[in-house]
Amino acid sequence: MKDFFDNATDESRWQAVETRDSRADGQFIFAVKTTGICCRPSCSARHPLRKNVLFFKTLAAAIDAGFRPCKRCQPDKLVPEQQRIDRITQACRLIESSSEPIVLARLAAQVAMSPFHFHRLFKQVTGLTPHAWQKALRAKRLREQLTQGDLVTRAIFDAGYQSGSNFYQQANEVLGMTAKQYRQGGERTVIQFVTGSCWLGEFLVARSERGICAILLGNDAQELGHELETLFPHSSLMTGDEQFAQSVAQVVSFLEHPCEHFSLPLDIQGTAFQQQVWQALRDIPAGQTASYSDIAQRIGKPQAVRAVAGACAANKLAVIIPCHRVVRNDGAISGYRWGVERKRQLLEIEAKLQEE
Ligand SMILES: [Zn+2]
């Protein structure tokens, strides 16, 4: 119906007028030569004779031609329904762009309505009261920011909660746990893990509901288990089921062939900065290395060399996030979370695989 005027003929327009087709409203205006009045297609007034009718694409064009808007169908006003929805949409945009909750009276005033009518209409259009809608929006923002790894207090502030304590009162309602627990991986999350040995020594692979969340390397399976506990203190750890044990074979195969594509879903938990560094590490191709200051440059924070080194050391996904490909500025192999010897072995095998 959008191109009614352009695609329609005068005949089909007249038909829309005769049938008072409201879908044609806004598509064209008809004017009556004998009365000097112009109308929406759906006008409920008695129909003029066809020979006295002219069609215009817009109301402005009809007015330019000397016609007055009809008092009954008011083509100079938005379709009332649309007008009401527009006001609610406008209110929603106001809420979204505000960093703080907006009280009902102010919202209603902004869209030129009485608080009473505004409240009723808002609920009709969105299905929620303005208060509930704002609350839902803040909760959504907070969940997004917490999963991105923002600091708890900043996330609360950015999500539009006026004070931390106000949020903490509502925390259980919103997240089902406190923000801190949510941020730390969630008290309710279950993490399955499997240990085994591979060419690099002992390994532990862990998976949350979202994906592989840890790959640890070491010399002792029990120690790796303790390390996992430290990394995810609020999760329930349990031994992996048969299905998971099978997918671990893919991880082990990747440890042996770090140049190949890894397709299992990952659950990468960390602060926004860490995630940025880890992404930059994943962009270093196998067989190549970069220095800490290269990475700092690549993420646009050339001063943050030490913080980059810190993020490398905090990596929980050995080999998949290839922190072993980061070396000292002079190219020397420096510290590695899982031992310098393993780092050297990994770089060697990658260089060899690239040659093949
Ligand atoms: Zn009319």
CSV table of C-alpha atoms and ligand atoms in Angstrom, one decimal:
chain,number,residue,atom,x,y,z
A,1,MET,CA,0.0,0.0,0.0
A,2,LYS,CA,3.0,2.3,0.3
A,3,ASP,CA,3.0,3.3,-3.3
A,4,PHE,CA,-0.7,3.6,-3.6
A,5,PHE,CA,-0.6,7.0,-5.4
A,6,ASP,CA,2.1,6.1,-7.8
A,7,ASN,CA,0.9,2.6,-8.6
A,8,ALA,CA,-2.8,3.2,-8.5
A,9,THR,CA,-5.1,4.7,-11.1
A,10,ASP,CA,-7.7,7.3,-10.4
A,11,GLU,CA,-10.2,4.4,-10.8
A,12,SER,CA,-8.7,2.4,-8.0
A,13,ARG,CA,-8.4,5.5,-5.9
A,14,TRP,CA,-12.1,6.2,-6.4
A,15,GLN,CA,-12.8,2.6,-5.5
A,16,ALA,CA,-10.9,3.1,-2.2
A,17,VAL,CA,-13.0,6.2,-1.5
A,18,GLU,CA,-16.3,4.4,-2.3
A,19,THR,CA,-15.4,1.5,0.0
A,20,ARG,CA,-14.0,3.9,2.6
A,21,ASP,CA,-10.8,1.8,2.7
A,22,SER,CA,-8.8,3.1,5.7
A,23,ARG,CA,-5.7,1.3,4.3
A,24,ALA,CA,-5.5,4.0,1.7
A,25,ASP,CA,-5.4,6.8,4.3
A,26,GLY,CA,-2.1,8.6,4.1
A,27,GLN,CA,-1.6,7.3,0.6
A,28,PHE,CA,-3.6,10.1,-1.1
A,29,ILE,CA,-6.1,12.9,-0.5
A,30,PHE,CA,-9.3,13.4,-2.5
A,31,ALA,CA,-10.8,16.9,-3.0
A,32,VAL,CA,-14.3,17.9,-3.9
A,33,LYS,CA,-14.5,20.7,-6.4
A,34,THR,CA,-18.1,21.7,-5.5
A,35,THR,CA,-17.4,22.1,-1.7
A,36,GLY,CA,-13.7,23.1,-1.8
A,37,ILE,CA,-13.0,20.5,0.9
A,38,CYS,CA,-10.4,17.7,0.9
A,39,CYS,CA,-10.6,14.4,2.7
A,40,ARG,CA,-8.9,11.1,3.6
A,41,PRO,CA,-10.0,8.2,1.5
A,42,SER,CA,-11.9,6.7,4.4
A,43,CYS,CA,-13.9,9.8,5.2
A,44,SER,CA,-17.4,8.9,6.6
A,45,ALA,CA,-19.1,11.9,5.0
A,46,ARG,CA,-21.6,11.4,2.2
A,47,HIS,CA,-19.8,10.7,-1.1
A,48,PRO,CA,-19.6,13.4,-3.8
A,49,LEU,CA,-20.2,12.7,-7.4
A,50,ARG,CA,-17.2,11.1,-9.1
A,51,LYS,CA,-17.0,13.9,-11.7
A,52,ASN,CA,-16.4,16.5,-8.9
A,53,VAL,CA,-13.5,14.7,-7.4
A,54,LEU,CA,-9.8,15.4,-7.8
A,55,PHE,CA,-6.9,13.3,-6.3
A,56,PHE,CA,-3.8,14.7,-4.7
A,57,LYS,CA,-0.7,12.9,-3.5
A,58,THR,CA,-0.4,14.9,-0.4
A,59,LEU,CA,-2.6,17.2,1.7
A,60,ALA,CA,-0.1,20.0,1.1
A,61,ALA,CA,-0.7,19.7,-2.7
A,62,ALA,CA,-4.5,19.8,-2.1
A,63,ILE,CA,-4.2,22.9,0.1
A,64,ASP,CA,-2.0,24.6,-2.5
A,65,ALA,CA,-4.7,24.0,-5.0
A,66,GLY,CA,-7.1,25.9,-2.7
A,67,PHE,CA,-8.9,23.1,-0.8
A,68,ARG,CA,-9.6,23.1,3.0
A,69,PRO,CA,-9.1,20.0,5.2
A,70,CYS,CA,-12.4,18.3,6.1
A,71,LYS,CA,-13.5,18.8,9.7
A,72,ARG,CA,-14.9,15.3,9.9
A,73,CYS,CA,-12.0,13.1,8.7
A,74,GLN,CA,-9.3,15.7,9.6
A,75,PRO,CA,-6.6,14.8,7.0
A,76,ASP,CA,-4.5,17.5,8.6
A,77,LYS,CA,-4.2,15.4,11.7
A,78,LEU,CA,-2.3,12.1,12.0
A,79,VAL,CA,-4.5,9.1,12.0
A,80,PRO,CA,-5.4,9.1,15.7
A,81,GLU,CA,-4.3,5.6,16.3
A,82,GLN,CA,-0.9,6.3,14.7
A,83,GLN,CA,-0.6,9.6,16.6
A,84,ARG,CA,-1.1,7.8,19.9
A,85,ILE,CA,1.5,5.1,19.0
A,86,ASP,CA,3.9,7.8,17.9
A,87,ARG,CA,3.7,9.5,21.3
A,88,ILE,CA,4.4,6.2,23.1
A,89,THR,CA,7.3,5.5,20.8
A,90,GLN,CA,8.6,8.9,21.5
A,91,ALA,CA,8.4,8.2,25.3
A,92,CYS,CA,10.2,4.9,24.8
A,93,ARG,CA,13.0,6.7,23.0
A,94,LEU,CA,13.2,9.2,25.8
A,95,ILE,CA,13.6,6.5,28.4
A,96,GLU,CA,16.2,4.7,26.3
A,97,SER,CA,18.3,7.8,25.8
A,98,SER,CA,18.2,8.8,29.5
A,99,SER,CA,20.8,7.5,31.9
A,100,GLU,CA,18.3,7.8,34.8
A,101,PRO,CA,14.8,6.6,35.3
A,102,ILE,CA,12.2,9.3,34.3
A,103,VAL,CA,9.2,9.8,36.6
A,104,LEU,CA,5.7,9.3,35.1
A,105,ALA,CA,4.7,13.0,35.3
A,106,ARG,CA,7.8,14.1,33.4
A,107,LEU,CA,7.4,11.5,30.7
A,108,ALA,CA,3.7,12.3,30.2
A,109,ALA,CA,4.5,16.1,30.0
A,110,GLN,CA,7.2,15.4,27.4
A,111,VAL,CA,4.6,13.9,25.0
A,112,ALA,CA,1.9,16.4,25.9
A,113,MET,CA,-0.4,14.0,27.7
A,114,SER,CA,-2.0,13.8,31.1
A,115,PRO,CA,-0.2,11.3,33.4
A,116,PHE,CA,-3.5,9.3,33.6
A,117,HIS,CA,-4.0,8.9,29.9
A,118,PHE,CA,-0.3,8.4,29.2
A,119,HIS,CA,-0.1,5.6,31.7
A,120,ARG,CA,-3.1,3.8,30.3
A,121,LEU,CA,-2.0,4.3,26.7
A,122,PHE,CA,1.5,3.2,27.4
A,123,LYS,CA,0.3,0.0,28.9
A,124,GLN,CA,-2.0,-0.6,25.9
A,125,VAL,CA,0.8,-0.1,23.4
A,126,THR,CA,3.7,-1.8,25.2
A,127,GLY,CA,1.9,-4.2,27.4
A,128,LEU,CA,3.8,-2.8,30.4
A,129,THR,CA,3.4,0.2,32.7
A,130,PRO,CA,6.1,2.9,32.1
A,131,HIS,CA,7.6,1.9,35.4
A,132,ALA,CA,7.9,-1.8,34.6
A,133,TRP,CA,9.1,-1.0,31.1
A,134,GLN,CA,12.0,1.2,32.5
A,135,LYS,CA,12.8,-1.5,35.0
A,136,ALA,CA,13.0,-4.2,32.3
A,137,LEU,CA,15.2,-2.0,30.1
A,138,ARG,CA,17.6,-1.4,33.0
A,139,ALA,CA,17.8,-5.1,33.8
A,140,LYS,CA,18.4,-5.9,30.2
A,141,ARG,CA,21.2,-3.3,30.0
A,142,LEU,CA,22.8,-4.6,33.2
A,143,ARG,CA,22.7,-8.2,32.0
A,144,GLU,CA,24.4,-7.2,28.8
A,145,GLN,CA,27.1,-5.2,30.6
A,146,LEU,CA,27.8,-7.9,33.2
A,147,THR,CA,28.2,-10.5,30.5
A,148,GLN,CA,30.6,-8.2,28.7
A,149,GLY,CA,32.7,-8.3,31.9
A,150,ASP,CA,32.3,-4.7,33.0
A,151,LEU,CA,33.0,-3.8,36.6
A,152,VAL,CA,29.9,-4.4,38.8
A,153,THR,CA,29.6,-0.9,40.1
A,154,ARG,CA,30.1,0.7,36.7
A,155,ALA,CA,27.7,-1.7,35.1
A,156,ILE,CA,25.0,-0.8,37.7
A,157,PHE,CA,25.6,2.9,37.2
A,158,ASP,CA,25.6,2.7,33.4
A,159,ALA,CA,22.4,0.6,33.4
A,160,GLY,CA,20.6,3.6,35.0
A,161,TYR,CA,20.3,2.4,38.5
A,162,GLN,CA,20.4,5.5,40.7
A,163,SER,CA,22.5,3.9,43.4
A,164,GLY,CA,24.1,0.6,44.0
A,165,SER,CA,22.1,-0.2,47.0
A,166,ASN,CA,18.9,0.4,45.1
A,167,PHE,CA,20.0,-2.2,42.6
A,168,TYR,CA,21.1,-4.7,45.2
A,169,GLN,CA,17.6,-4.6,46.7
A,170,GLN,CA,16.3,-5.7,43.3
A,171,ALA,CA,19.1,-8.0,42.3
A,172,ASN,CA,17.5,-11.3,43.1
A,173,GLU,CA,14.4,-10.2,41.1
A,174,VAL,CA,16.5,-9.2,38.1
A,175,LEU,CA,19.2,-11.8,37.9
A,176,GLY,CA,18.2,-14.5,40.3
A,177,MET,CA,21.6,-13.8,42.1
A,178,THR,CA,23.7,-10.9,43.1
A,179,ALA,CA,25.4,-8.9,40.5
A,180,LYS,CA,28.8,-10.0,41.8
A,181,GLN,CA,27.9,-13.6,41.5
A,182,TYR,CA,26.5,-13.1,38.1
A,183,ARG,CA,29.7,-11.4,37.0
A,184,GLN,CA,31.9,-14.1,38.5
A,185,GLY,CA,30.2,-16.7,36.3
A,186,GLY,CA,27.1,-17.3,38.4
A,187,GLU,CA,26.6,-19.4,41.5
A,188,ARG,CA,24.2,-21.6,39.6
A,189,THR,CA,26.4,-22.4,36.7
A,190,VAL,CA,27.5,-25.9,36.4
A,191,ILE,CA,30.9,-26.6,34.9
A,192,GLN,CA,31.9,-30.0,33.6
A,193,PHE,CA,35.5,-31.0,33.3
A,194,VAL,CA,37.7,-33.8,32.0
A,195,THR,CA,41.4,-34.3,32.6
A,196,GLY,CA,43.8,-36.3,30.6
A,197,SER,CA,47.3,-36.2,29.1
A,198,CYS,CA,48.5,-35.1,25.7
A,199,TRP,CA,51.9,-34.3,24.1
A,200,LEU,CA,52.1,-31.1,26.3
A,201,GLY,CA,51.6,-33.0,29.5
A,202,GLU,CA,48.4,-33.1,31.6
A,203,PHE,CA,45.4,-31.1,30.5
A,204,LEU,CA,42.0,-30.1,31.9
A,205,VAL,CA,39.2,-29.1,29.7
A,206,ALA,CA,36.1,-27.5,31.2
A,207,ARG,CA,32.8,-26.5,29.7
A,208,SER,CA,29.9,-24.3,31.0
A,209,GLU,CA,26.5,-24.3,29.5
A,210,ARG,CA,27.7,-21.8,26.9
A,211,GLY,CA,30.9,-23.5,25.7
A,212,ILE,CA,34.4,-24.4,26.5
A,213,CYS,CA,35.4,-22.1,29.4
A,214,ALA,CA,38.9,-23.4,30.3
A,215,ILE,CA,41.8,-25.4,28.9
A,216,LEU,CA,44.5,-25.7,31.5
A,217,LEU,CA,47.9,-27.4,31.1
A,218,GLY,CA,50.2,-28.7,33.8
A,219,ASN,CA,52.0,-31.7,35.3
A,220,ASP,CA,49.4,-32.9,37.7
A,221,ALA,CA,45.6,-33.5,37.1
A,222,GLN,CA,44.7,-32.8,40.7
A,223,GLU,CA,46.5,-29.4,40.6
A,224,LEU,CA,44.6,-28.5,37.5
A,225,GLY,CA,41.4,-29.3,39.3
A,226,HIS,CA,42.3,-26.9,42.1
A,227,GLU,CA,43.2,-24.3,39.5
A,228,LEU,CA,39.7,-24.7,38.0
A,229,GLU,CA,38.2,-24.2,41.4
A,230,THR,CA,40.1,-20.9,41.8
A,231,LEU,CA,39.0,-19.7,38.4
A,232,PHE,CA,35.3,-20.4,38.9
A,233,PRO,CA,34.8,-20.2,42.6
A,234,HIS,CA,31.0,-19.9,42.4
A,235,SER,CA,30.3,-22.7,40.0
A,236,SER,CA,29.5,-26.3,40.7
A,237,LEU,CA,32.2,-28.4,39.2
A,238,MET,CA,31.5,-31.9,38.1
A,239,THR,CA,33.2,-34.6,36.1
A,240,GLY,CA,32.1,-34.5,32.4
A,241,ASP,CA,29.6,-36.9,31.0
A,242,GLU,CA,30.2,-39.2,28.1
A,243,GLN,CA,29.1,-36.7,25.4
A,244,PHE,CA,31.5,-34.1,26.8
A,245,ALA,CA,34.3,-36.5,27.0
A,246,GLN,CA,33.9,-37.2,23.3
A,247,SER,CA,34.0,-33.5,22.4
A,248,VAL,CA,37.2,-33.2,24.4
A,249,ALA,CA,38.9,-35.4,21.8
A,250,GLN,CA,38.5,-32.4,19.4
A,251,VAL,CA,40.3,-30.2,21.9
A,252,VAL,CA,43.1,-32.6,22.3
A,253,SER,CA,43.4,-32.9,18.5
A,254,PHE,CA,43.6,-29.1,18.3
A,255,LEU,CA,46.4,-29.0,20.9
A,256,GLU,CA,48.3,-31.2,18.5
A,257,HIS,CA,47.4,-29.2,15.4
A,258,PRO,CA,47.1,-25.6,16.6
A,259,CYS,CA,46.9,-24.4,13.0
A,260,GLU,CA,43.5,-25.9,12.4
A,261,HIS,CA,40.2,-24.3,12.8
A,262,PHE,CA,38.5,-24.9,16.2
A,263,SER,CA,34.8,-25.2,15.9
A,264,LEU,CA,33.5,-25.9,19.4
A,265,PRO,CA,31.6,-23.0,21.0
A,266,LEU,CA,33.7,-21.0,23.6
A,267,ASP,CA,32.6,-19.3,26.8
A,268,ILE,CA,35.2,-16.6,27.1
A,269,GLN,CA,34.8,-14.9,30.5
A,270,GLY,CA,36.8,-11.8,31.3
A,271,THR,CA,36.7,-8.0,31.5
A,272,ALA,CA,36.1,-5.9,28.4
A,273,PHE,CA,39.9,-5.2,28.3
A,274,GLN,CA,40.9,-8.8,28.6
A,275,GLN,CA,38.4,-9.8,25.9
A,276,GLN,CA,40.0,-7.2,23.6
A,277,VAL,CA,43.5,-8.5,24.2
A,278,TRP,CA,42.4,-12.1,23.8
A,279,GLN,CA,40.7,-11.3,20.5
A,280,ALA,CA,43.9,-9.6,19.3
A,281,LEU,CA,45.8,-12.8,20.2
A,282,ARG,CA,43.4,-14.9,18.2
A,283,ASP,CA,44.2,-12.7,15.2
A,284,ILE,CA,47.9,-13.7,15.3
A,285,PRO,CA,48.2,-16.5,12.8
A,286,ALA,CA,49.8,-19.8,13.8
A,287,GLY,CA,53.5,-19.9,13.2
A,288,GLN,CA,53.8,-16.1,13.8
A,289,THR,CA,54.5,-14.2,17.0
A,290,ALA,CA,53.8,-10.7,18.3
A,291,SER,CA,55.3,-8.7,21.2
A,292,TYR,CA,53.3,-7.3,24.1
A,293,SER,CA,53.7,-3.8,22.7
A,294,ASP,CA,52.5,-5.0,19.3
A,295,ILE,CA,49.3,-6.2,20.9
A,296,ALA,CA,48.9,-3.0,22.9
A,297,GLN,CA,49.2,-1.0,19.6
A,298,ARG,CA,46.7,-3.3,17.8
A,299,ILE,CA,44.0,-2.7,20.4
A,300,GLY,CA,44.6,1.0,20.3
A,301,LYS,CA,46.2,1.3,23.8
A,302,PRO,CA,49.9,1.6,23.1
A,303,GLN,CA,50.6,2.5,26.8
A,304,ALA,CA,48.9,-0.6,28.1
A,305,VAL,CA,51.8,-3.0,27.6
A,306,ARG,CA,51.8,-4.2,31.2
A,307,ALA,CA,48.1,-4.6,31.2
A,308,VAL,CA,48.4,-6.7,28.0
A,309,ALA,CA,50.9,-8.9,29.7
A,310,GLY,CA,48.4,-9.2,32.6
A,311,ALA,CA,45.6,-10.2,30.3
A,312,CYS,CA,47.8,-12.8,28.6
A,313,ALA,CA,48.6,-14.3,32.1
A,314,ALA,CA,44.9,-14.4,32.9
A,315,ASN,CA,44.1,-16.4,29.8
A,316,LYS,CA,42.0,-19.5,30.8
A,317,LEU,CA,42.0,-21.1,27.3
A,318,ALA,CA,45.4,-22.4,26.6
A,319,VAL,CA,46.4,-22.7,22.9
A,320,ILE,CA,42.8,-21.7,21.7
A,321,ILE,CA,43.6,-18.2,22.8
A,322,PRO,CA,47.2,-18.3,21.7
A,323,CYS,CA,49.0,-16.3,24.4
A,324,HIS,CA,52.0,-18.5,23.6
A,325,ARG,CA,52.4,-16.5,20.4
A,326,VAL,CA,53.3,-13.3,22.4
A,327,VAL,CA,57.0,-12.9,22.9
A,328,ARG,CA,59.3,-10.2,24.3
A,329,ASN,CA,60.1,-7.2,22.1
A,330,ASP,CA,63.5,-8.7,21.2
A,331,GLY,CA,61.8,-11.9,20.1
A,332,ALA,CA,62.9,-13.9,23.2
A,333,ILE,CA,60.5,-16.4,24.6
A,334,SER,CA,59.3,-14.9,27.9
A,335,GLY,CA,57.0,-16.2,30.7
A,336,TYR,CA,54.1,-18.4,29.9
A,337,ARG,CA,51.3,-19.2,32.2
A,338,TRP,CA,51.7,-22.9,31.6
A,339,GLY,CA,55.5,-23.0,31.6
A,340,VAL,CA,58.2,-21.5,29.2
A,341,GLU,CA,59.1,-25.0,28.0
A,342,ARG,CA,55.5,-25.6,26.8
A,343,LYS,CA,55.5,-22.3,25.1
A,344,ARG,CA,58.7,-23.1,23.3
A,345,GLN,CA,57.3,-26.5,22.2
A,346,LEU,CA,54.1,-24.9,20.9
A,347,LEU,CA,56.0,-22.3,18.9
A,348,GLU,CA,58.2,-25.0,17.5
A,349,ILE,CA,55.4,-27.2,16.4
A,350,GLU,CA,53.5,-24.3,14.8
A,351,ALA,CA,56.6,-23.3,12.9
A,352,LYS,CA,57.0,-26.9,11.7
A,353,LEU,CA,53.4,-27.3,10.7
A,354,GLN,CA,53.5,-24.1,8.7
A,355,GLU,CA,56.5,-25.5,6.8
A,356,GLU,CA,54.7,-28.6,5.8
B,1,ZN,ZN,-13.7,14.2,5.2
